[in-house]
C-alpha angles and dihedrals in degrees: 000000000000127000102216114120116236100177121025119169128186133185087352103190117170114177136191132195133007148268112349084350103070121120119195098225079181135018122186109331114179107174133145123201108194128219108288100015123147094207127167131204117208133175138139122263107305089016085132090248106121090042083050082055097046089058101045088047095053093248090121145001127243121247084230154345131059131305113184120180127188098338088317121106095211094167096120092041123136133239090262094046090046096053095048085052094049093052093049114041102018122075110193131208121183135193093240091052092228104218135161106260091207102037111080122239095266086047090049086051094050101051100082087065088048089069105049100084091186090065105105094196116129113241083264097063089045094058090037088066098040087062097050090049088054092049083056100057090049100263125107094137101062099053095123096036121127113230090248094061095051128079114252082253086062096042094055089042081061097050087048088063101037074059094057106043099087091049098243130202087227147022116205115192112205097212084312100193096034087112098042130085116250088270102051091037090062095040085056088043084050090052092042086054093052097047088054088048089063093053101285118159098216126186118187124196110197138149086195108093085203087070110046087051081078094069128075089234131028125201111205115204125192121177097342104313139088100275093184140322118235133198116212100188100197117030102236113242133208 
């Protein structure tokens, strides 16, 4: 594994509110999650971990306090940098899939490279890619499926690659099997496993203990704080 760092945080402070009405979503988080980590983040509700998200996945900026992604401190960034960040180095991968009902599964995985109005590849190379991503996941029979007529397990493989096609430094999973039954949910945390296997930087954000356990390291946030840092050693299988 690399030691290069690909997040570091520190000081993270996000706060909302005003006056006598201000919460600390986040007080003073310093973590650094290294190339080629599977690292996940856990915490209870208002733990701080899905504003934690928002802000390593370029949804949102910090108060205060330093984010510095892939050698690039992006912390005062504004809305538009942050975009064209976010479209380039995070794959993103949510619990409700988020897929476009009318766009079929190859057309979901190339719209990420829709976006990025720097890419110079012709409409052929685009799709090119978009296939390969989907071999890799495991579907590349269901190219031309709509999202209706997949399984929640194939929707979210599709996500996954739809994740993968711009070559990110990062893939966050947004409680990733949170809408799947226990099956299909360790069949995505397998895939997740062999996609980190092959170089992968993974960031899983989780309140089910089951599931961090997945991940070499584990970040536990409690009101808005690191709580602990855990190393897993072996990643268990099922």
């Amino acid at each position: 594994m690399s030691t290069q760092a690909i997040i570091e945080t520190v000081d993270l402070k996000k706060i909302y509110g005003m006056g006598d009405a201000t919460v600390a979503a986040l007080d003073g988080v310093s973590i650094q999650i290294q190339a080629g980590e599977f690292v996940s983040i856990i915490g209870p509700s208002g733990s701080g971990k899905s504003t934690l998200m928002h802000i390593l996945g370029c949804l949102s900026r910090p108060t205060s306090g330093q984010y510095i992604l892939d050698r690039q401190d992006i912390s005062n960034l504004d809305n538009k940098q942050l975009a064209a960040i976010r479209n380039k180095k995070i794959g993103f991968v949510f619990q409700a899939y988020n897929l476009l009902s009318r766009t079929t599964a190859i057309r979901n995985v190339m719209l990420p490279l829709m976006y990025d109005r720097m890419d110079s590849q012709t409409q052929a190379d685009k799709e090119k890619l978009a296939r390969e991503m989907l071999e890799k996941v495991g579907l590349g029979d269901r190219m031309n499926h709509m999202p209706q007529e997949l399984s929640g397990g194939q929707q979210q493989r599709v996500a996954i690659a739809r994740a993968l096609v711009n070559n990110p430094v990062m893939i966050i999973g947004d409680e990733p099997t949170g809408n799947l039954d226990s099956r299909s949910g360790a069949e995505i945390l397998k895939l997740f496993d062999e996609i980190h296997e092959q170089g992968a930087t993974i960031v899983i954000v989780t309140h089910d203990p089951q599931i961090a356990v997945y991940a070499k390291r584990t970040i536990a946030l409690h009101d808005g704080r690191v709580e602990s840092i855990t190393h897993n050693g072996h990643r268990r299988k099922q």
